[in-house]
Backbone as a printed PyTorch tensor [residue, N CA C, xyz], in Angstrom:
tensor([[[-27.4970,   2.7610,   3.5380],
         [-27.2010,   1.8600,   2.4530],
         [-27.6430,   0.4670,   2.8690]],

        [[-28.3050,  -0.2420,   1.9980],
         [-28.7530,  -1.5900,   2.2950],
         [-27.9870,  -2.5930,   1.4630]],

        [[-27.7690,  -3.7830,   2.0210],
         [-27.0970,  -4.8340,   1.2850],
         [-25.6270,  -4.5510,   1.1310]],

        [[-25.1080,  -4.8190,  -0.0590],
         [-23.6960,  -4.5880,  -0.3270],
         [-23.5680,  -3.6840,  -1.5360]],

        [[-22.4410,  -3.0240,  -1.6080],
         [-22.1090,  -2.2150,  -2.7710],
         [-20.8550,  -2.8020,  -3.3630]],

        [[-20.8250,  -2.9490,  -4.6330],
         [-19.5570,  -3.2270,  -5.2770],
         [-19.6040,  -2.5490,  -6.6260]],

        [[-18.4410,  -2.2290,  -7.1090],
         [-18.3690,  -1.6300,  -8.4280],
         [-18.6920,  -2.7290,  -9.4330]],

        [[-18.1420,  -2.6740, -10.5780],
         [-18.3270,  -3.7510, -11.5290],
         [-17.7620,  -5.0160, -10.9040]],

        [[-18.4000,  -6.1210, -11.1110],
         [-17.9610,  -7.3610, -10.4760],
         [-16.5370,  -7.7410, -10.8650]],

        [[-16.1100,  -7.3900, -12.0590],
         [-14.7770,  -7.7790, -12.4840],
         [-13.7600,  -6.6520, -12.3790]],

        [[-14.1630,  -5.4920, -11.8830],
         [-13.2310,  -4.3710, -11.7880],
         [-13.5840,  -3.5060, -10.5860]],

        [[-12.6630,  -3.3740,  -9.6370],
         [-12.9220,  -2.4850,  -8.5000],
         [-13.1770,  -1.0650,  -8.9840]],

        [[-13.9140,  -0.2770,  -8.1830],
         [-14.3940,   1.0090,  -8.6580],
         [-13.7470,   2.2320,  -8.0200]],

        [[-13.7680,   2.3550,  -6.6950],
         [-13.3750,   3.5930,  -6.0350],
         [-11.9220,   3.5530,  -5.5760]],

        [[-11.0930,   4.3860,  -6.1840],
         [ -9.6990,   4.4930,  -5.7920],
         [ -9.6060,   5.1070,  -4.4020]],

        [[ -8.7890,   4.5330,  -3.5230],
         [ -8.6290,   5.0540,  -2.1640],
         [ -7.1510,   5.1380,  -1.8160]],

        [[ -6.8610,   5.9870,  -0.8250],
         [ -5.5020,   6.0880,  -0.2850],
         [ -5.4740,   5.2360,   0.9810]],

        [[ -4.5720,   4.2700,   1.0190],
         [ -4.4560,   3.3590,   2.1600],
         [ -3.1120,   3.5700,   2.8280]],

        [[ -3.1230,   3.6930,   4.1500],
         [ -1.8940,   3.7780,   4.9220],
         [ -1.6380,   2.4200,   5.5640]],

        [[ -0.3720,   1.9960,   5.5270],
         [  0.0180,   0.6950,   6.0510],
         [  0.8470,   0.8420,   7.3160]],

        [[  0.7370,  -0.1570,   8.1930],
         [  1.6110,  -0.3150,   9.3520],
         [  2.0950,  -1.7440,   9.3210]],

        [[  3.4090,  -1.9340,   9.2610],
         [  3.9740,  -3.2770,   9.1640],
         [  3.3820,  -4.0460,   7.9890]],

        [[  3.1920,  -3.3620,   6.8590],
         [  2.7090,  -3.9350,   5.6020],
         [  1.2600,  -4.4130,   5.6560]],

        [[  0.5010,  -3.9150,   6.6220],
         [ -0.9150,  -4.2540,   6.7840],
         [ -1.7110,  -2.9530,   6.7660]],

        [[ -2.8730,  -2.9220,   6.0870],
         [ -3.6850,  -1.6990,   6.0890],
         [ -4.0380,  -1.2610,   7.5090]],

        [[ -3.8460,   0.0210,   7.7690],
         [ -4.1050,   0.6130,   9.0810],
         [ -5.3210,   1.5420,   9.0330]],

        [[ -5.4010,   2.3390,   7.9550],
         [ -6.5420,   3.2160,   7.7420],
         [ -6.5660,   3.5970,   6.2690]],

        [[ -7.7370,   4.0890,   5.8250],
         [ -7.8510,   4.5110,   4.4350],
         [ -8.7110,   5.7640,   4.3400]],

        [[ -8.4500,   6.5500,   3.3070],
         [ -9.1490,   7.7990,   3.0480],
         [-10.1880,   7.5270,   1.9670]],

        [[-11.4590,   7.7710,   2.3050],
         [-12.5400,   7.5310,   1.3560],
         [-13.7090,   8.4230,   1.7050]],

        [[-14.3350,   9.0170,   0.7310],
         [-15.4690,   9.9280,   0.9030],
         [-15.1420,  11.0730,   1.8650]],

        [[-13.9460,  11.6140,   1.7290],
         [-13.5760,  12.8010,   2.4790],
         [-13.1820,  12.5920,   3.9270]],

        [[-12.9370,  11.3440,   4.3270],
         [-12.5280,  11.1120,   5.7210],
         [-11.6870,   9.8450,   5.8350]],

        [[-10.9150,   9.7910,   6.9290],
         [-10.1570,   8.5850,   7.2180],
         [-11.0510,   7.5670,   7.9050]],

        [[-10.8490,   6.3240,   7.5760],
         [-11.5480,   5.2030,   8.1950],
         [-10.4700,   4.3380,   8.8480]],

        [[-10.4250,   4.3350,  10.1660],
         [ -9.4250,   3.5670,  10.8880],
         [ -9.8570,   2.1030,  10.9580]],

        [[ -8.9460,   1.2220,  10.5910],
         [ -9.2150,  -0.2140,  10.5940],
         [ -8.9010,  -0.7590,  11.9840]],

        [[ -9.8780,  -1.4310,  12.5700],
         [ -9.6610,  -1.9970,  13.9080],
         [ -9.4740,  -3.5130,  13.8820]],

        [[ -9.8160,  -4.1350,  12.7400],
         [ -9.6270,  -5.5860,  12.6530],
         [ -9.5520,  -6.0150,  11.2010]],

        [[ -8.6180,  -6.9150,  10.9140],
         [ -8.5590,  -7.5740,   9.6110],
         [ -9.4320,  -8.8210,   9.7390]],

        [[-10.5060,  -8.8650,   8.9780],
         [-11.4170, -10.0030,   9.0310],
         [-10.8830, -11.1530,   8.1900]],

        [[-10.3570, -10.8240,   7.0170],
         [ -9.8520, -11.8510,   6.1060],
         [ -8.8560, -11.2170,   5.1570]],

        [[ -7.9990, -12.0630,   4.6000],
         [ -7.0050, -11.6130,   3.6240],
         [ -6.7790, -12.7570,   2.6460]],

        [[ -6.7110, -12.4470,   1.3440],
         [ -6.4070, -13.4730,   0.3640],
         [ -5.8120, -12.8430,  -0.8790]],

        [[ -5.1680, -13.6930,  -1.6450],
         [ -4.5900, -13.2740,  -2.9260],
         [ -5.3180, -14.0040,  -4.0360]],

        [[ -5.4840, -13.3120,  -5.1450],
         [ -6.1550, -13.8880,  -6.2990],
         [ -5.2380, -13.7240,  -7.4940]],

        [[ -4.8950, -14.8270,  -8.1200],
         [ -4.0150, -14.7570,  -9.2850],
         [ -4.7880, -14.7440, -10.5970]],

        [[ -6.1180, -14.8420, -10.5150],
         [ -6.9970, -14.7490, -11.6950],
         [ -6.4940, -15.6310, -12.8280]],

        [[ -6.5920, -15.0960, -14.0330],
         [ -6.1030, -15.8130, -15.2090],
         [ -4.6980, -15.3170, -15.5320]],

        [[ -3.7450, -15.7410, -14.7210],
         [ -2.3670, -15.2760, -14.8470],
         [ -1.7810, -15.5860, -16.2220]],

        [[ -2.2270, -16.6810, -16.8450],
         [ -1.7050, -17.0650, -18.1460],
         [ -2.1220, -16.0790, -19.2380]],

        [[ -3.1060, -15.2260, -18.9380],
         [ -3.5220, -14.1720, -19.8710],
         [ -2.9230, -12.8310, -19.4920]],

        [[ -2.0200, -12.8440, -18.5250],
         [ -1.3630, -11.6040, -18.1260],
         [ -2.1050, -10.7960, -17.0840]],

        [[ -3.1840, -11.3590, -16.5010],
         [ -3.9100, -10.6310, -15.4620],
         [ -3.0520, -10.5480, -14.2030]],

        [[ -3.0570,  -9.4090, -13.5490],
         [ -2.1860,  -9.2250, -12.3860],
         [ -2.7160,  -9.9440, -11.1430]],

        [[ -1.8000, -10.2410, -10.2330],
         [ -2.1840, -10.7510,  -8.9250],
         [ -2.8500,  -9.6170,  -8.1500]],

        [[ -3.9100,  -9.9300,  -7.4170],
         [ -4.6160,  -8.9510,  -6.5940],
         [ -4.5680,  -9.4040,  -5.1430]],

        [[ -4.4570,  -8.4300,  -4.2290],
         [ -4.4990,  -8.7230,  -2.7960],
         [ -5.7880,  -8.1480,  -2.2480]],

        [[ -6.5750,  -8.9680,  -1.5920],
         [ -7.8490,  -8.5400,  -1.0110],
         [ -7.7480,  -8.5270,   0.5060]],

        [[ -8.3470,  -7.5130,   1.1050],
         [ -8.4180,  -7.3770,   2.5580],
         [ -9.8550,  -7.0640,   2.9320]],

        [[-10.4820,  -7.8930,   3.7510],
         [-11.7970,  -7.5600,   4.3110],
         [-11.5360,  -7.0260,   5.7030]],

        [[-11.9790,  -5.7900,   5.9580],
         [-11.6240,  -5.1040,   7.1960],
         [-12.8640,  -4.5610,   7.9060]],

        [[-12.7190,  -4.3820,   9.2180],
         [-13.7280,  -3.7380,  10.0530],
         [-13.1480,  -2.4130,  10.5090]],

        [[-13.9350,  -1.3380,  10.3570],
         [-13.4600,  -0.0140,  10.7720],
         [-14.0530,   0.3580,  12.1210]],

        [[-13.5090,   1.4180,  12.7120],
         [-13.9540,   1.8450,  14.0410],
         [-15.4210,   2.2570,  14.0680]],

        [[-15.9940,   2.6270,  12.9330],
         [-17.4290,   2.9600,  12.9060],
         [-18.2820,   1.7340,  12.5650]],

        [[-17.6850,   0.5410,  12.6880],
         [-18.3430,  -0.7500,  12.4660],
         [-18.6790,  -1.0160,  11.0020]],

        [[-18.0220,  -0.3240,  10.0800],
         [-18.1960,  -0.6030,   8.6560],
         [-17.3110,  -1.7730,   8.2390]],

        [[-17.8090,  -2.5830,   7.3290],
         [-17.0270,  -3.6930,   6.7860],
         [-16.7790,  -3.3940,   5.3080]],

        [[-15.5060,  -3.4180,   4.9210],
         [-15.0880,  -3.0540,   3.5750],
         [-14.1620,  -4.1230,   3.0140]],

        [[-14.2150,  -4.3190,   1.7070],
         [-13.2010,  -5.1010,   1.0280],
         [-12.3450,  -4.1260,   0.2530]],

        [[-11.0680,  -4.1310,   0.5660],
         [-10.0890,  -3.3330,  -0.1480],
         [ -9.3190,  -4.2740,  -1.0600]],

        [[ -8.9560,  -3.8050,  -2.2160],
         [ -8.1440,  -4.6080,  -3.1230],
         [ -6.9400,  -3.7770,  -3.5410]],

        [[ -5.8020,  -4.4480,  -3.6270],
         [ -4.5490,  -3.7830,  -3.9920],
         [ -3.9390,  -4.4550,  -5.2160]],

        [[ -3.4780,  -3.6370,  -6.1570],
         [ -2.6210,  -4.1120,  -7.2330],
         [ -1.1940,  -3.9110,  -6.7310]],

        [[ -0.5290,  -4.9490,  -6.2260],
         [  0.7830,  -4.7510,  -5.6140],
         [  1.8430,  -4.2300,  -6.5830]],

        [[  1.6850,  -4.4790,  -7.8780],
         [  2.6630,  -4.0070,  -8.8480],
         [  2.7280,  -2.4820,  -8.8840]],

        [[  1.5940,  -1.8200,  -8.6520],
         [  1.5600,  -0.3590,  -8.7100],
         [  1.2150,   0.2730,  -7.3610]],

        [[  0.9440,  -0.5600,  -6.3560],
         [  0.5280,  -0.1090,  -5.0270],
         [ -0.7090,   0.7950,  -5.0990]],

        [[ -1.6300,   0.4740,  -5.9850],
         [ -2.8980,   1.1960,  -6.0680],
         [ -3.9610,   0.3910,  -5.3450]],

        [[ -4.8210,   1.0950,  -4.6130],
         [ -5.8680,   0.4740,  -3.8030],
         [ -7.2340,   0.9510,  -4.2450]],

        [[ -8.2140,   0.0500,  -4.1640],
         [ -9.6010,   0.3560,  -4.4740],
         [-10.5120,  -0.2080,  -3.3940]],

        [[-11.6720,   0.4260,  -3.2610],
         [-12.7720,  -0.1720,  -2.5020],
         [-13.4220,  -1.1570,  -3.4750]],

        [[-13.4570,  -2.4050,  -3.1050],
         [-14.0660,  -3.4120,  -3.9560],
         [-15.5090,  -3.6650,  -3.5680]],

        [[-15.7660,  -3.6710,  -2.2590],
         [-17.1200,  -3.9360,  -1.7750],
         [-17.2970,  -3.2920,  -0.4050]],

        [[-18.5060,  -2.8010,  -0.1300],
         [-18.8650,  -2.2360,   1.1640],
         [-20.0590,  -3.0130,   1.6710]],

        [[-19.9520,  -3.5190,   2.9080],
         [-21.0430,  -4.2560,   3.5330],
         [-21.6760,  -3.3730,   4.6040]],

        [[-22.9560,  -3.5420,   4.8160],
         [-23.5920,  -2.8350,   5.9380],
         [-24.5560,  -3.7560,   6.6540]]])
């Protein structure tokens, strides 16, 4: 894969199962395998257009043991996680 992958720019695409340790992503299941997170590169919250009822989103940019860099996004209200972007 070259460059970056992201789903629609305004909507994350691939639903993933994320396991947490001490409320921080530890590993996630995607494309039929677990990806162990070895480092949190960045973390931020986005409140978007809250006045229009858009939910707060939590973003995590992570490095996995196979040296992949991923952006995970969480809707904390429902605890649903998506792959937002994959870097290579």
